[in-house]
Coordinates of C-alpha atoms in Angstrom, one line a residue:
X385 CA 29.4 -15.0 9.4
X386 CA 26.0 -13.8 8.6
X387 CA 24.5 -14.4 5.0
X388 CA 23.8 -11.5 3.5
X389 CA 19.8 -10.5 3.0
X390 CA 18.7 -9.7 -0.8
X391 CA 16.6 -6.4 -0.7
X392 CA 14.5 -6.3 -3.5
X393 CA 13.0 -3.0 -3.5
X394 CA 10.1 -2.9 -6.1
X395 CA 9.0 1.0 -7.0
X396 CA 5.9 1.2 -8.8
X397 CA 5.8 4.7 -10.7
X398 CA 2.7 6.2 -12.2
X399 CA 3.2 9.1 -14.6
X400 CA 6.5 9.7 -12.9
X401 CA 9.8 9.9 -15.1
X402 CA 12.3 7.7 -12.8
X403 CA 15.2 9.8 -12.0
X404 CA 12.3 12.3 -10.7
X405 CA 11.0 9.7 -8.6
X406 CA 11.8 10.7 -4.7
X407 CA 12.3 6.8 -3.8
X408 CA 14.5 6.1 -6.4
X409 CA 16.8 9.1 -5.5
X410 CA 16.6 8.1 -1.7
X411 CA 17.1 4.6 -2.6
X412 CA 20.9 5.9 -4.6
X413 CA 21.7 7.4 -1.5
X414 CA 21.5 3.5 0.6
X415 CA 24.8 1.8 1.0
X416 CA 26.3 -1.2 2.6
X417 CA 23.4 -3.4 1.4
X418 CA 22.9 -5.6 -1.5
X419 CA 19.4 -3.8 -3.4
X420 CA 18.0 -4.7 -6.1
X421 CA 16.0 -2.4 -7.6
X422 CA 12.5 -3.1 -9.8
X423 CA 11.2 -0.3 -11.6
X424 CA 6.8 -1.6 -12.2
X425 CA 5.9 1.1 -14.5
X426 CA 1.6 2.1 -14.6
X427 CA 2.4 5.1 -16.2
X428 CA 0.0 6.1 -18.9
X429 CA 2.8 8.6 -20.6
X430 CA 5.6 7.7 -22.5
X431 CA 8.4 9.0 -20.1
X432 CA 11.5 7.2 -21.7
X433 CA 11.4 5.2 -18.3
X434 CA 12.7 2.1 -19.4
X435 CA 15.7 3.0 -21.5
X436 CA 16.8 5.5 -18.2
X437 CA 15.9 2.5 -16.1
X438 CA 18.0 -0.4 -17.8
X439 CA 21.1 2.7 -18.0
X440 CA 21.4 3.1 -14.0
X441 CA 21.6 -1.4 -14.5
X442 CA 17.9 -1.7 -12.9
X443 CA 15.2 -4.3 -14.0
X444 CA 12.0 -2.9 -15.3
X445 CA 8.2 -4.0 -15.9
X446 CA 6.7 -2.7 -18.5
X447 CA 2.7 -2.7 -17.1
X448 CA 1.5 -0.7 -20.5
X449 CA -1.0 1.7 -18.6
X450 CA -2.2 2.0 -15.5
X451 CA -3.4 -1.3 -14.8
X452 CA -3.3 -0.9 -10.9
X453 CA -1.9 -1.8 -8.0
X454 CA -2.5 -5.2 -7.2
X455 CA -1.7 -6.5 -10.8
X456 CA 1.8 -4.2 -10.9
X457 CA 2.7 -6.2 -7.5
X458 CA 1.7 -9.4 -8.6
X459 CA 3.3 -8.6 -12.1
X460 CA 6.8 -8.0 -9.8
X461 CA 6.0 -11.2 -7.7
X462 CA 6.0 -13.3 -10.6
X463 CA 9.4 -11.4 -11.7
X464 CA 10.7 -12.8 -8.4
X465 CA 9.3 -16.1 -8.0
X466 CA 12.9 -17.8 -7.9
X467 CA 14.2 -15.7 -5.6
X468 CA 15.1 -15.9 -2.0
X469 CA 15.5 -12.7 0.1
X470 CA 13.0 -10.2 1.3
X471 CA 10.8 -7.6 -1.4
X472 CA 10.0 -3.7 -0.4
X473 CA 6.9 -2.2 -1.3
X474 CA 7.1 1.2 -2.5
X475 CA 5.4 4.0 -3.8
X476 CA 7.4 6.2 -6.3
X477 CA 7.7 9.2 -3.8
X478 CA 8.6 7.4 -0.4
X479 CA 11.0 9.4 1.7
X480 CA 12.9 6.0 2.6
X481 CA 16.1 6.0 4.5
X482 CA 19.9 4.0 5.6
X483 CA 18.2 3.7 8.8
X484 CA 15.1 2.0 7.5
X485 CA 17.6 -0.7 5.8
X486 CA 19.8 -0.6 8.8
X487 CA 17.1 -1.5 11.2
X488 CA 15.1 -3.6 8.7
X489 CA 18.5 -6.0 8.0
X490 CA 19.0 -6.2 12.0
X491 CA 15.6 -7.0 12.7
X492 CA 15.3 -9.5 9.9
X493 CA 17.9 -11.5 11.0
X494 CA 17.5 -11.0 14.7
X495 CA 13.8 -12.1 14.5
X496 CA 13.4 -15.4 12.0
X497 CA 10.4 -16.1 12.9
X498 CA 8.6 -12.8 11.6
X499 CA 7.3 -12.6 8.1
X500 CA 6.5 -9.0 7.5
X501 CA 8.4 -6.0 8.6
X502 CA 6.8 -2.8 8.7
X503 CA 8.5 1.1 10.0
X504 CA 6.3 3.7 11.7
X505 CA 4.5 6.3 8.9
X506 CA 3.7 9.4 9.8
X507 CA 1.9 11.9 8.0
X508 CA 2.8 15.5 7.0
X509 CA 0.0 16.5 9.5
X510 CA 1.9 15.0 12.7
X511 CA -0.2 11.6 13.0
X512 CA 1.3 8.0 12.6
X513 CA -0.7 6.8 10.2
X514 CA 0.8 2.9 10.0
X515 CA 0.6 0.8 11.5
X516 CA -2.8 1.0 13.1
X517 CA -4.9 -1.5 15.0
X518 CA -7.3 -3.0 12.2
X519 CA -11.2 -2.0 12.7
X520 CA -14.0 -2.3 9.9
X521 CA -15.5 1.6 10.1
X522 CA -11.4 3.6 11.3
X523 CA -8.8 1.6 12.3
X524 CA -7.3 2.7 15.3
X525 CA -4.1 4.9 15.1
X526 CA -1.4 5.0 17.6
X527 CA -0.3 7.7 19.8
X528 CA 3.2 7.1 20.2
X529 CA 5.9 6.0 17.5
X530 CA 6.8 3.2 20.5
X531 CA 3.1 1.9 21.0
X532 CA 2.4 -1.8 20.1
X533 CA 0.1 -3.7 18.4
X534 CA -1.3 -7.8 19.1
X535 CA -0.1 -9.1 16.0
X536 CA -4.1 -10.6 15.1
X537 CA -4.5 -6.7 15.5
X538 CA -2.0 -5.4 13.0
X539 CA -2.3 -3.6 9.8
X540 CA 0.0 -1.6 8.2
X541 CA 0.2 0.5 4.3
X542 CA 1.8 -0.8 1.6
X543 CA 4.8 1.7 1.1
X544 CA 7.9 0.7 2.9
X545 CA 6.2 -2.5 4.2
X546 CA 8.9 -5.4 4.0
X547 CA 7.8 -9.2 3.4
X548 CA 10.2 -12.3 2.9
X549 CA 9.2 -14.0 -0.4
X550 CA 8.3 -17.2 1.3
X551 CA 5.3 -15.2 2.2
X552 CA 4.4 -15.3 -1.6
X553 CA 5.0 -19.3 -2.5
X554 CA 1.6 -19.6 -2.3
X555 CA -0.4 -16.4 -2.6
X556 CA -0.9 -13.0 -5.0
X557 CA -2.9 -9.9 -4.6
X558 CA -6.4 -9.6 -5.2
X559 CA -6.7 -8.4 -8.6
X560 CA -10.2 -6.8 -8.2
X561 CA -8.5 -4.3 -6.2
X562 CA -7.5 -1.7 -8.2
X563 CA -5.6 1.2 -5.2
X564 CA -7.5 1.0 -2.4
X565 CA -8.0 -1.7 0.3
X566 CA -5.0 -3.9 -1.4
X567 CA -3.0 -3.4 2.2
X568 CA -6.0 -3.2 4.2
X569 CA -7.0 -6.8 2.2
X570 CA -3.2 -8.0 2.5
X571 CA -3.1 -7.9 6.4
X572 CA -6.7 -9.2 6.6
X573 CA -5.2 -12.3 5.1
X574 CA -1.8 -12.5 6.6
X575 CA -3.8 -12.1 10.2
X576 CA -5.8 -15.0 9.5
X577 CA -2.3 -17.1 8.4
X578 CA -1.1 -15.9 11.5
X579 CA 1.7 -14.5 10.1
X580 CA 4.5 -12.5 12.7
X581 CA 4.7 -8.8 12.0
X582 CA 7.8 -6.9 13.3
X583 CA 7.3 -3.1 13.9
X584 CA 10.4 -1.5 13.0
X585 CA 12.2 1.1 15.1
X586 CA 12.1 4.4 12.4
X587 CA 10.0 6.5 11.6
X588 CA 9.7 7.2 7.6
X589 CA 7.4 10.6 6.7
X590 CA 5.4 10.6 4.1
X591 CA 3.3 13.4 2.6
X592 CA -0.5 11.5 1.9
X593 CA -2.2 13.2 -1.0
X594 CA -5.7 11.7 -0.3
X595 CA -5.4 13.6 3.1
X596 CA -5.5 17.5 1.2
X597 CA -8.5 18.6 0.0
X598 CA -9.7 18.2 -3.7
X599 CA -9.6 21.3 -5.9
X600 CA -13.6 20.7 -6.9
X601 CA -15.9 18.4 -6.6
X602 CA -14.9 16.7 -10.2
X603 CA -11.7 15.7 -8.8
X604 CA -13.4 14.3 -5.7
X605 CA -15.4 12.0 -7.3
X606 CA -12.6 10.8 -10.0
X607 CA -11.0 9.8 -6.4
X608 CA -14.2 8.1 -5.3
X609 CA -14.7 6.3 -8.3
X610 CA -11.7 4.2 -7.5
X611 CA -12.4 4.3 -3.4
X612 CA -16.3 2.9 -3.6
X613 CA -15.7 0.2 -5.9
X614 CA -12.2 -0.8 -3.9
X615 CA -14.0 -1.2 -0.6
X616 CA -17.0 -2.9 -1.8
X617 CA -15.2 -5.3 -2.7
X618 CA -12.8 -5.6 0.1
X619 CA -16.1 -5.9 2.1
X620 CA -17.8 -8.0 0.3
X621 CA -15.8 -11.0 2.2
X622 CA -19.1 -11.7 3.9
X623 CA -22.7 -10.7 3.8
X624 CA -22.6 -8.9 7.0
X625 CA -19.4 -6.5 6.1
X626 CA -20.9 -5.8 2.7
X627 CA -23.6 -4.1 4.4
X628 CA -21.7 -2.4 6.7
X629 CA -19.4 -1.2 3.6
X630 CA -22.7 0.2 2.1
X631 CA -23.2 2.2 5.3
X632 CA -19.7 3.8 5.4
X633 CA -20.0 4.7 2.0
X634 CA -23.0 6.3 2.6
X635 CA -21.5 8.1 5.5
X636 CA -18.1 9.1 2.7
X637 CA -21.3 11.0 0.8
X638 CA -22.4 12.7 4.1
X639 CA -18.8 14.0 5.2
X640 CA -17.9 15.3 1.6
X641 CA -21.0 16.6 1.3
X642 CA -20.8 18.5 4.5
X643 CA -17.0 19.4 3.6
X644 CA -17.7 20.4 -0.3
X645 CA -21.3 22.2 0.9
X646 CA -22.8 19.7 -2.0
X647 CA -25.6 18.0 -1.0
X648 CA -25.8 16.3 -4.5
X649 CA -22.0 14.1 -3.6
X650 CA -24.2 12.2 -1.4
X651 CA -26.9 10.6 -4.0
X652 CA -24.0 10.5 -6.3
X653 CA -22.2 8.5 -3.9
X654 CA -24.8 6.2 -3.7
X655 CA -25.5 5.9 -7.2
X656 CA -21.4 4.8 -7.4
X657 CA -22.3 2.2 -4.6
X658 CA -25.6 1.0 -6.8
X659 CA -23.0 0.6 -10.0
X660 CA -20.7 -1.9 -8.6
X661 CA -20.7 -5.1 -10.4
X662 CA -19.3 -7.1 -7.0
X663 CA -21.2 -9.9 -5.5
X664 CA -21.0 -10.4 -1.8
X665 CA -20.5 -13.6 0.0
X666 CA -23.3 -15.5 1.5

């Protein structure tokens, strides 16, 4: 008889009260599978998420603000670092399913050898967003929910993204990310370990926010403040992708600019690049 997988599903809510969160209410609905459920709060409101949390018998992490996403995953790896089974990213408004644990328990045993598991994502505007073949300026998307990927190709979003805990023995997130770049950064690491990624057979839809359009040009540049930094500093791996991470961000100034009918966005965007504290790699 088979052993029995531990799921450990790890939601990370920002300014979200829990029994509001869409995961969390998809994630009642899963049966026939032993889920454990972390609650990583970054929520800069008290929202009387831990007392509802600890009455529906979940764990929860306290992160006292928003401290960002790397540190509220590395805050739940170190929660979990005597455990054995296999830990769920998600967001707190994921619209996860039974077949996403269905497939993700037969894969997981079926295919030992892979580290990661990851469904197809697709967005509310038709595209499969994740996984995507990984590229510095776009990564490439697929067509087709059935395409493949060469696994020193792969890269994938956090949300729904499935990863046996051995992965973790011996590494964390990059702290200096604060939202942005910590998947893109994750799979630029697990690709040079050579770790196997399994692409699963569902398809989980998922409404991206950063894919509307801001309300004004305030709230676009609250959302850049965290992007510019972010990818700096995921491209500041080596001299030569720093650069190039200078040039797209440039080219983020031009497109909003363009899109907003601000020509100011793009000097302010490169005053934001001039402001980061990063250094590159020789």
């Amino acid at each position: 008889m088979c052993k029995m997988i531990n799921f450990f599903a790890v939601v990370v809510l920002y300014n979200t009260f829990v029994n509001d969160s869409i995961t969390i209410n998809n994630l009642r609905k899963i049966h026939s599978h032993t889920i454990n459920i972390i609650v990583v709060d970054n929520s800069t409101k008290d929202l009387n998420n831990e007392e509802e949390t600890k009455v529906n018998g979940w764990n929860y992490l306290a992160m006292n603000g928003n401290v960002g996403l790397s540190k509220a995953y590395n805050c739940a790896l170190d929660y979990l670092k005597d455990e054995e089974g296999i830990v769920i990213w998600f967001d707190d408004d994921t619209n996860v399913t039974q077949e996403y644990f269905d497939e993700l328990e037969q894969n997981a045993k079926k295919f030992k050898d892979h580290d990661i598991f990851v469904p197809v994502i697709q967005g509310q505007d038709g595209r499969y967003w994740s996984p995507n073949e990984a590229r510095f300026f776009k990564n490439k998307q697929i067509k087709t929910c059935s395409q493949t990927i060469p696994n020193d190709k792969i890269n994938a979003i956090n949300s729904c993204m499935a990863v046996r805990l051995t992965v973790y023995d011996k590494y964390r997130y990059d702290e200096r990310l604060f939202l942005d770049q910590v998947d893109h950064n994750f799979f630029y690491d697990q690709r040079r370990l050579k770790r196997k990624v399994k692409i699963l057979n569902v398809v989980i839809h998922h409404n991206f926010s950063t894919k509307s359009k801001m309300k004004n040009i305030e709230s676009l540049k609250t959302r850049y403040r965290i992007m510019i930094p972010d990818f700096l500093t995921y491209s500041s791996k080596t001299r030569g992708k720093y650069y190039l991470g200078l040039i797209k961000v440039a080219g983020w100034g031009v497109r909003e600019g363009i899109k907003y009918r601000n020509i100011g966005f793009f000097f302010w965007t490169l005053n934001e690049a001039r402001k980061w504290k990063g250094n590159h790699k020789a």
